[in-house]
Tab-separated table of C-alpha atoms in Angstrom:
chain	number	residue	atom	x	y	z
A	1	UNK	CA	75.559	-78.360	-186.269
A	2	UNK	CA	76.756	-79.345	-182.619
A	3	UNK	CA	75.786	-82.828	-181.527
A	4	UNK	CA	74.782	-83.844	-178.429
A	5	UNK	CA	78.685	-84.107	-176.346
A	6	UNK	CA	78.660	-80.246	-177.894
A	7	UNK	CA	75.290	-79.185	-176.694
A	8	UNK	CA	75.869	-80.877	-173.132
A	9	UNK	CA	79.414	-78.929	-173.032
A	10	UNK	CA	76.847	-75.754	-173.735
A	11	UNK	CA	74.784	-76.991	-170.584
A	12	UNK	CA	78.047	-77.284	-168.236
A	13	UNK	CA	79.024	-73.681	-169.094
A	14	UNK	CA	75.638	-72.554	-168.368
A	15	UNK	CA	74.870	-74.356	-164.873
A	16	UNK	CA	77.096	-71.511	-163.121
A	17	UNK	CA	75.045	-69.040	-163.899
A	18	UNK	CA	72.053	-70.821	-162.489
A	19	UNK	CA	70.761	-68.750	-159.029
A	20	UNK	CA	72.194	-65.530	-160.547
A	21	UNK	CA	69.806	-62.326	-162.175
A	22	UNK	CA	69.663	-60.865	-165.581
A	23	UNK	CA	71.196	-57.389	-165.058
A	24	UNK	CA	71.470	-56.737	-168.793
A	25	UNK	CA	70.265	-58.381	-172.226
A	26	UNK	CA	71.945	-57.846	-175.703
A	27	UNK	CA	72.926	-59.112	-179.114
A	28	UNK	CA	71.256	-59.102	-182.574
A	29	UNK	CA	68.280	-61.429	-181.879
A	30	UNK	CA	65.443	-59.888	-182.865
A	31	UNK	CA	62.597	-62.458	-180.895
A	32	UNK	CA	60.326	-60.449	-179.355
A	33	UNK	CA	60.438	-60.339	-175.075
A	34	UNK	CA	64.112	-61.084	-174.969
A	35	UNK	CA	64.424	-58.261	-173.260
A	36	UNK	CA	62.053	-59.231	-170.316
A	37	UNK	CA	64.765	-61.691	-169.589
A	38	UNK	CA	66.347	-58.403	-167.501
A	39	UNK	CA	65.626	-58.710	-163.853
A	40	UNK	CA	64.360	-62.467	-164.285
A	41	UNK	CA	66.553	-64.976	-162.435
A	42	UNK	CA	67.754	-67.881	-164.110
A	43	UNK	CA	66.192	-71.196	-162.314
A	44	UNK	CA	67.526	-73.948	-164.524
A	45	UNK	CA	69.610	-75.753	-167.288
A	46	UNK	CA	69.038	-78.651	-169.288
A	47	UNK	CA	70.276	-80.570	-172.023
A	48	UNK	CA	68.704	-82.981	-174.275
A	49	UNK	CA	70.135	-84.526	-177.498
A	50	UNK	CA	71.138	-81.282	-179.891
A	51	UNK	CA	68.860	-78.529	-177.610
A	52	UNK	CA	69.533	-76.889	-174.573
A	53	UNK	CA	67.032	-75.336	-172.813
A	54	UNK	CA	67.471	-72.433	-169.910
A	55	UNK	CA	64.389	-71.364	-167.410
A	56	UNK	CA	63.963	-68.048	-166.212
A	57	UNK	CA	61.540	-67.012	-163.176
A	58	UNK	CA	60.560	-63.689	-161.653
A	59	UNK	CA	62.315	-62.470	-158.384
A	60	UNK	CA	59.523	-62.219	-156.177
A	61	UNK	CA	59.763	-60.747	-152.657
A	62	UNK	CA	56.556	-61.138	-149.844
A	63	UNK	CA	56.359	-58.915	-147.408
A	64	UNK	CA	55.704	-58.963	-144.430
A	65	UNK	CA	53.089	-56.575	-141.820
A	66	UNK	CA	56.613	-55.767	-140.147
A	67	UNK	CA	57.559	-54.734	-143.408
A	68	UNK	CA	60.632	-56.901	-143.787
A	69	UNK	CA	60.740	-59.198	-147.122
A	70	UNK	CA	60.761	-63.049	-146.835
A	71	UNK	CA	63.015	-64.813	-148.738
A	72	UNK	CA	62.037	-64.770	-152.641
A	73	UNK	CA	59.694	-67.329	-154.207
A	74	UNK	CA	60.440	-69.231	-156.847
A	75	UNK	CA	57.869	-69.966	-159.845
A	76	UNK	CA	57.352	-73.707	-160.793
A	77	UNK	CA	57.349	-75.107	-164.345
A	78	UNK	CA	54.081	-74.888	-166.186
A	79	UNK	CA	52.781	-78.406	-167.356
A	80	UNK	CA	53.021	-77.877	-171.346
A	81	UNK	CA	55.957	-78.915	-173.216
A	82	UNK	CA	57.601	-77.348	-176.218
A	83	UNK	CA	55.590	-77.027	-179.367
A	84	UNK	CA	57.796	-78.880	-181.471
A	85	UNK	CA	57.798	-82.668	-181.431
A	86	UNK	CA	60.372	-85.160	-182.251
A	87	UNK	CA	59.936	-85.758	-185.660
A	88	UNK	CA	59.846	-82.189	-186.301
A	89	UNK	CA	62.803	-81.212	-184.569
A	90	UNK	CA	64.653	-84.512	-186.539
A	91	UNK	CA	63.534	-82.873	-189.565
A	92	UNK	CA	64.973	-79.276	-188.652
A	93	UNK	CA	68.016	-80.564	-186.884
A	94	UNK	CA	68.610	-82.347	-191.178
A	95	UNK	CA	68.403	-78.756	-192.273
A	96	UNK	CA	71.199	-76.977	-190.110
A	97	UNK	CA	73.335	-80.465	-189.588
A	98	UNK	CA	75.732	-79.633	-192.564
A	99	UNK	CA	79.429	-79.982	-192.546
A	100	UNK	CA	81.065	-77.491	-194.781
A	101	UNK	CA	82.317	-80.196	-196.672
A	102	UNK	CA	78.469	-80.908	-197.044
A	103	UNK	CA	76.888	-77.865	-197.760
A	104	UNK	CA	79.201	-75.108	-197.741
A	105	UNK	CA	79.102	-72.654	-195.026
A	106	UNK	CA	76.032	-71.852	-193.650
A	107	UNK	CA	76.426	-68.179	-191.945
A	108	UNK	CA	72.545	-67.005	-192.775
A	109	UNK	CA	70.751	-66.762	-189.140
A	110	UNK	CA	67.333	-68.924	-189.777
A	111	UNK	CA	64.327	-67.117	-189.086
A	112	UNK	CA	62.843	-67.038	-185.555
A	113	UNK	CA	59.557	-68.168	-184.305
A	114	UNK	CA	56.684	-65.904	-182.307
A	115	UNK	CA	56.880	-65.998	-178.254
A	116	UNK	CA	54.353	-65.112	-176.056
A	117	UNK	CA	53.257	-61.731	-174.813
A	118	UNK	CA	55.516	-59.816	-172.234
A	119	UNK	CA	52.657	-60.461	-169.782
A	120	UNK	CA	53.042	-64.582	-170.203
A	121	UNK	CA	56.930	-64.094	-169.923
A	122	UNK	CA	56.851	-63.238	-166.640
A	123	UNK	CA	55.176	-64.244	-163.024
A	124	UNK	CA	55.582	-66.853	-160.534
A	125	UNK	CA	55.972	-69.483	-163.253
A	126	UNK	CA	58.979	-70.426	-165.249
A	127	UNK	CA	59.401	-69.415	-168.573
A	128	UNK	CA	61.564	-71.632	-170.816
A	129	UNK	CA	64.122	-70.637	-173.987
A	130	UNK	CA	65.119	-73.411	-176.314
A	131	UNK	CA	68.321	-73.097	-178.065
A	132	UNK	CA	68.755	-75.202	-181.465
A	133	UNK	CA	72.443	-74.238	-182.826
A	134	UNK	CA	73.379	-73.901	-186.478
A	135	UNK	CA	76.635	-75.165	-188.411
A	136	UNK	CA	78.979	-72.880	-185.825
A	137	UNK	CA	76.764	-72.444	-183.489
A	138	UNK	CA	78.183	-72.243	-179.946
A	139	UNK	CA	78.342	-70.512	-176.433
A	140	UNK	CA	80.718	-68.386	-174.861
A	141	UNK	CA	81.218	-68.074	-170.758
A	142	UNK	CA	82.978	-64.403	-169.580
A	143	UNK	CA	84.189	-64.121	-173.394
A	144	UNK	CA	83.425	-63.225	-176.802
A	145	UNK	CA	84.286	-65.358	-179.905
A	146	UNK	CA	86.800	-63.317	-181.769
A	147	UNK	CA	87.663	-63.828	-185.859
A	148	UNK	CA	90.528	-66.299	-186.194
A	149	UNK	CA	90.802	-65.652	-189.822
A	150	UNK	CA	89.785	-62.607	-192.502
A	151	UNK	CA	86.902	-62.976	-194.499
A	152	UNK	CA	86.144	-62.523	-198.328
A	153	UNK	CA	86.557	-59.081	-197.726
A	154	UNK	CA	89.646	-59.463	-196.292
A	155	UNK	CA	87.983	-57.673	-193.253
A	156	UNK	CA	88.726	-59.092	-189.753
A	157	UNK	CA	85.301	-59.034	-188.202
A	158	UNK	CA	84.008	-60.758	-185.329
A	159	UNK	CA	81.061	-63.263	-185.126
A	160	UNK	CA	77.811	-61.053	-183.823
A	161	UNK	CA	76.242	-63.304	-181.246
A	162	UNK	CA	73.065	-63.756	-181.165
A	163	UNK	CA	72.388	-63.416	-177.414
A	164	UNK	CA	74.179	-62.237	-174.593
A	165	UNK	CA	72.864	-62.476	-170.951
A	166	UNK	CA	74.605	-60.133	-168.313
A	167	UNK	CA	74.299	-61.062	-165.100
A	168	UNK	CA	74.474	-59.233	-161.577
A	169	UNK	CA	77.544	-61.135	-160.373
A	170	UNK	CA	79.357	-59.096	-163.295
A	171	UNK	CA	79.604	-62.568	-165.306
A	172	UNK	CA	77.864	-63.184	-168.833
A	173	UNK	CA	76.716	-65.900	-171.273
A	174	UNK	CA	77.036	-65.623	-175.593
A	175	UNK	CA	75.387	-67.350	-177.267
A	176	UNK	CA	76.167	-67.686	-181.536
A	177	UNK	CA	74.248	-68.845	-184.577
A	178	UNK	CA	71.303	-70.851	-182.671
A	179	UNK	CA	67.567	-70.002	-182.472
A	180	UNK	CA	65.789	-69.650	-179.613
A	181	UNK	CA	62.269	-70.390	-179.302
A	182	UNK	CA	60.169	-69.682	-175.734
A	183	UNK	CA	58.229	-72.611	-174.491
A	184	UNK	CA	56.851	-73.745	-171.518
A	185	UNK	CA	58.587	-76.779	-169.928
A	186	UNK	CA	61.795	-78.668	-171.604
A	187	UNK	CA	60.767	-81.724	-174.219
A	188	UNK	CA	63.269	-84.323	-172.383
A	189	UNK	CA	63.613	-87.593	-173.692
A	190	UNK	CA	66.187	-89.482	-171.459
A	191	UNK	CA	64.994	-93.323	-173.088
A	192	UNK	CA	66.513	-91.865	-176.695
A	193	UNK	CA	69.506	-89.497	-175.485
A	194	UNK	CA	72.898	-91.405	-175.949
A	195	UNK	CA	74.580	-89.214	-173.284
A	196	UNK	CA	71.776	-89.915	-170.598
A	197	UNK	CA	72.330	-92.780	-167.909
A	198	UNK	CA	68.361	-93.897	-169.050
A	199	UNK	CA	69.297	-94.307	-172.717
A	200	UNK	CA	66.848	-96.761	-173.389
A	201	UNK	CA	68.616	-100.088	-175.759
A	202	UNK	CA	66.025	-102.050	-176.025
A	203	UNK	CA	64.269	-99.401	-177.633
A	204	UNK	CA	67.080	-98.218	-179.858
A	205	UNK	CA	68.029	-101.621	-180.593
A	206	UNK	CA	64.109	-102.234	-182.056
A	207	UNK	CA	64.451	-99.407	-183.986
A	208	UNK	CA	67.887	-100.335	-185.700
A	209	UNK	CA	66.777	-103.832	-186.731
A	210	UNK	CA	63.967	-102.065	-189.090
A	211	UNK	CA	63.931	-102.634	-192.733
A	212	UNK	CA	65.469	-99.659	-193.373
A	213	UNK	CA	69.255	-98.460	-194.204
A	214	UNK	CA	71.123	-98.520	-191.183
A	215	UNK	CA	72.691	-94.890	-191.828
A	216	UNK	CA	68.735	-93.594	-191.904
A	217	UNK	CA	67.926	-94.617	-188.481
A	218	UNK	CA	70.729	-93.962	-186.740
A	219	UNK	CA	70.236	-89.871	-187.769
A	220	UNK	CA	66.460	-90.971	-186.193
A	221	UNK	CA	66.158	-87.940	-183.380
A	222	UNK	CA	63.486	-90.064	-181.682
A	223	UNK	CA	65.756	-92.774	-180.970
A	224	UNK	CA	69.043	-91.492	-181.055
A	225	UNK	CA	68.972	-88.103	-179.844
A	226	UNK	CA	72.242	-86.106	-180.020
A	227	UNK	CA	73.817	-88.237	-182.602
A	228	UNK	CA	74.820	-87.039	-185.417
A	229	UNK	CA	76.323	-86.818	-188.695
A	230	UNK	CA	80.214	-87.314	-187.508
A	231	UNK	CA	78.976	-89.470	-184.572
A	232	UNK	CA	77.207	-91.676	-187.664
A	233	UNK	CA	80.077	-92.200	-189.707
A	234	UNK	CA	82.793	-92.773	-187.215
A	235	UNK	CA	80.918	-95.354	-185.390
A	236	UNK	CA	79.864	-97.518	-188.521
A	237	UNK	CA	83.383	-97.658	-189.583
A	238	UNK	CA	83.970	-99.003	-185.619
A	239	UNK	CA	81.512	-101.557	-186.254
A	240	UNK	CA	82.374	-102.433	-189.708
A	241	UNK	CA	79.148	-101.824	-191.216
A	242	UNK	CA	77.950	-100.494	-194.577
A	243	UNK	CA	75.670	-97.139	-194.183
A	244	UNK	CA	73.293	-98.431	-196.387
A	245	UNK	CA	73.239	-102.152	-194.914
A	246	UNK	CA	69.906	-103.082	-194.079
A	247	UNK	CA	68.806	-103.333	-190.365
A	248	UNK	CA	66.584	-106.351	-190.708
A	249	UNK	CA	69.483	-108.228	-192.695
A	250	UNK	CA	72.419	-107.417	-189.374
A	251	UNK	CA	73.399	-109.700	-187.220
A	252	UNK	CA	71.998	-108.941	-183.625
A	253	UNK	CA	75.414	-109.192	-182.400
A	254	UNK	CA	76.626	-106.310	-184.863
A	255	UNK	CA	73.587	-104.091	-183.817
A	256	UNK	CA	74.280	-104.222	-180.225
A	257	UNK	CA	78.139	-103.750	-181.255
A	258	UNK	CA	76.929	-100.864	-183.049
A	259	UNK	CA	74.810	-99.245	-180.082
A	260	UNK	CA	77.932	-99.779	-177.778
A	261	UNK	CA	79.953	-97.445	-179.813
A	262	UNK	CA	77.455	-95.052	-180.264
A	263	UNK	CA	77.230	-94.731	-176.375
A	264	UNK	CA	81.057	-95.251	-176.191
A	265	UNK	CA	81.886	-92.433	-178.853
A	266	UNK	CA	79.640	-89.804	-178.011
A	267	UNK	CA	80.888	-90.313	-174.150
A	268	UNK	CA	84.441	-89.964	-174.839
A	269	UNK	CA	84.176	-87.177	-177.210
A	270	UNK	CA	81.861	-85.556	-174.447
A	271	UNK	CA	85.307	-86.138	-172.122
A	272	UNK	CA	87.581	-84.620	-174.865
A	273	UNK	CA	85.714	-81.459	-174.787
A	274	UNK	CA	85.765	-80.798	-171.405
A	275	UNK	CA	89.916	-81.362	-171.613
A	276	UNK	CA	89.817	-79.036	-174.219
A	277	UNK	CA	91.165	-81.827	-176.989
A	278	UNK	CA	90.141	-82.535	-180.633
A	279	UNK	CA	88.350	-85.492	-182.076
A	280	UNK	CA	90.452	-87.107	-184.401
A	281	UNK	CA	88.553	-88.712	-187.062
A	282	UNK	CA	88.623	-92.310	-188.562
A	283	UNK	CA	86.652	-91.985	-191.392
A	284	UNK	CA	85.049	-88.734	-191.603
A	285	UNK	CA	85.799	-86.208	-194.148
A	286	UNK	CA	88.944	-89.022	-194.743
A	287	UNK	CA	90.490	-90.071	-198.646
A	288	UNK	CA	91.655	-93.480	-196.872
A	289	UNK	CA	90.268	-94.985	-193.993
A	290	UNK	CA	93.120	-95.808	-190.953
A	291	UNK	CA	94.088	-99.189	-192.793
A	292	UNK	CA	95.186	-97.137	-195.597
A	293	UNK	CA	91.901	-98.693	-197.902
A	294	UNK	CA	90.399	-96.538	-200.619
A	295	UNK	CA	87.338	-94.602	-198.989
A	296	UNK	CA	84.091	-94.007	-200.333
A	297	UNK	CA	81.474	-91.173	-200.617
A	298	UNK	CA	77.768	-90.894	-201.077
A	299	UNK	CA	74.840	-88.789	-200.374
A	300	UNK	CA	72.193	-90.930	-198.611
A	301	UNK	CA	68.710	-90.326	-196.933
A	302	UNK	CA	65.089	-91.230	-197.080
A	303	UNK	CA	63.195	-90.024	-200.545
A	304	UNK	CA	60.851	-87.495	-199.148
A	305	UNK	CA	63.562	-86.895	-196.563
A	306	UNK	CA	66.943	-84.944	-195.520
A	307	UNK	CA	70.132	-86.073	-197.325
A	308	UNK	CA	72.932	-86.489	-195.855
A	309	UNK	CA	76.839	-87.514	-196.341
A	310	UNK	CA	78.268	-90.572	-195.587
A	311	UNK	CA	81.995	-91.947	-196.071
A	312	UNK	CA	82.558	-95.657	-195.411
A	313	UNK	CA	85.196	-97.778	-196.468
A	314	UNK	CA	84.547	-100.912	-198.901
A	315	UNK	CA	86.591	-103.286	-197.820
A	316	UNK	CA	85.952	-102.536	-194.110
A	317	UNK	CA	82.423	-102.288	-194.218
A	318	UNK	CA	80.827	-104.505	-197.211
A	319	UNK	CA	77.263	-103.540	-197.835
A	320	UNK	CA	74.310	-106.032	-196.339
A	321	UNK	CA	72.535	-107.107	-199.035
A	322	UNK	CA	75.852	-106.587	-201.327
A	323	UNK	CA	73.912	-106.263	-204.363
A	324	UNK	CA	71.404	-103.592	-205.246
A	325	UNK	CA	71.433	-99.717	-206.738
A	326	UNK	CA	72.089	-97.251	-204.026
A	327	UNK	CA	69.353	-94.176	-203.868
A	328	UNK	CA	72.082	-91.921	-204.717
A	329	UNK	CA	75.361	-91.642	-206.944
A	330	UNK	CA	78.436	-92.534	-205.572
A	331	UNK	CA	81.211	-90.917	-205.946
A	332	UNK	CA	85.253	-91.360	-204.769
């Protein structure tokens, strides 16, 4: 699924659209009140770790005794936050975080969640939508996505999106393979998102010295929000440590090393994506890592937990403890 320089990318394509009104609604989304978005301004865009939420308010016009309208009011955000917390949403970001190399490809819309009535989705209050993107999730400004390749069929068909937002100034948003759930403020965590200027280090530092593999807690939405699975393996091999090296074991210096790359990484692939250029990858989805070493591959998570891939390389990253049966198999 997109990480968080992806879902911020998302956020700069939306914040154009911001001021402008819903003239028309589409795609195959079948949440209820989606279409109650028509005529409903959009009032705001935000970002935060692997979501991106999008207000909408009522255009209100008071009138007058001469008859002539005053300029429109705008709604304020309700007090209540979205129903999901945290560790929920680091459990259902596991589910939908799947390379193909990981879990094949993953083209089955997940099921939506129940909004509000019509009645609550309008007003002079702001009404939020929460995206959460799947495997190829993504959004598209003034264009569609278009097939780049047939399919089993052979047919060339083009992705349905899942939401697409017309707007009066003749401009439009698509959205693809994310779910959208209505809630009533944004659940912003600026202390745990690694693209946010208040990422807080003393708190993700506290986390990472745990007793607890190293490649667990760094996939830890609550204190590392917006990093994910790529994000994970390239900046272990950067730091030279094993995934399943134990926190409490690390050198402080190699923690911190490790939180400056995490920042560091996820910044500069943020910066690739707005120049429109790749990520090339050390380690992930690699056979040898850059120093032409042998690389390894396991499947590694907490027992009652999401699993998840990891590559590392053995001689550039020995594990801390070295001895010891990993939780999974390993495999080449």
């Amino acid at each position: 699924m997109p990480e968080g320089p992806s879902v911020k990318r998302f956020q700069l394509l939306t914040a154009p659209f911001v001021g402008q009104v819903v003239a028309k609604v589409g795609g195959s989304s079948r949440q209820r009140n989606l279409k109650d978005l028509k005529a409903m301004k959009l009032q705001d865009s935000q970002a935060s770790g692997k979501n991106l939420f999008l207000a909408f308010g009522a255009v209100l016009e008071a009138w007058t005794v001469s008859g002539s309208p005053s300029p429109a009011i705008r709604g304020k955000a309700d007090s209540g936050a979205c129903s999901l917390t945290l560790a929920q949403e680091g459990q259902e970001d596991d589910v939908s975080q799947l390379s193909p190399k990981e879990h094949g490809v993953q083209r089955k819309q997940e099921t939506e969640l129940s909004v509000p009535d019509a009645s609550h989705a309008a007003g002079d209050t702001w009404k939020w939508l929460r995206f959460h993107f799947g495997l190829f999730g993504s959004i598209r400004a003034n264009e569609f996505s278009r097939a780049n390749k047939a399919n089993k069929r052979g047919d060339w068909k083009d992705p349905v999106p899942r939401l697409v937002l017309h707007f009066d100034s003749d401009g439009f948003l698509v959205f693809y393979n994310c779910r959208i759930h209505w809630c009533t403020s944004p659940a912003v965590e600026p202390a745990s998102d690694i693209l946010s200027p208040e990422f807080h280090r003393g708190q993700a530092l506290a986390a990472l010295r745990q007793p607890t593999p190293i490649c667990y807690t760094l996939l830890d939405q609550r204190y590392f929000s917006g990093l994910g699975n790529i994000i994970k393996n390239e900046i272990l091999y950067l730091a030279r440590i094993h995934p399943l090296s134990q926190g409490s074991l690390l050198a402080l210096s190699d923690l911190e090393s490790l939180l400056d790359h995490a920042v560091q990484f996820s910044t500069d692939w943020l910066h690739k994506k707005l120049a429109g250029k790749g990520l090339h990858y050390q380690i992930y989805l690699k056979e040898k890592c850059p120093l032409g070493h042998e690389v390894m591959q396991g499947t590694f998570g907490p027992r009652d937990g999401f699993k998840r891939l990891s590559w590392w390389c053995p001689q550039c990253q020995p594990r801390v403890p070295p001895e010891g049966n990993d939780p999974e198999s390993l495999k080449h």
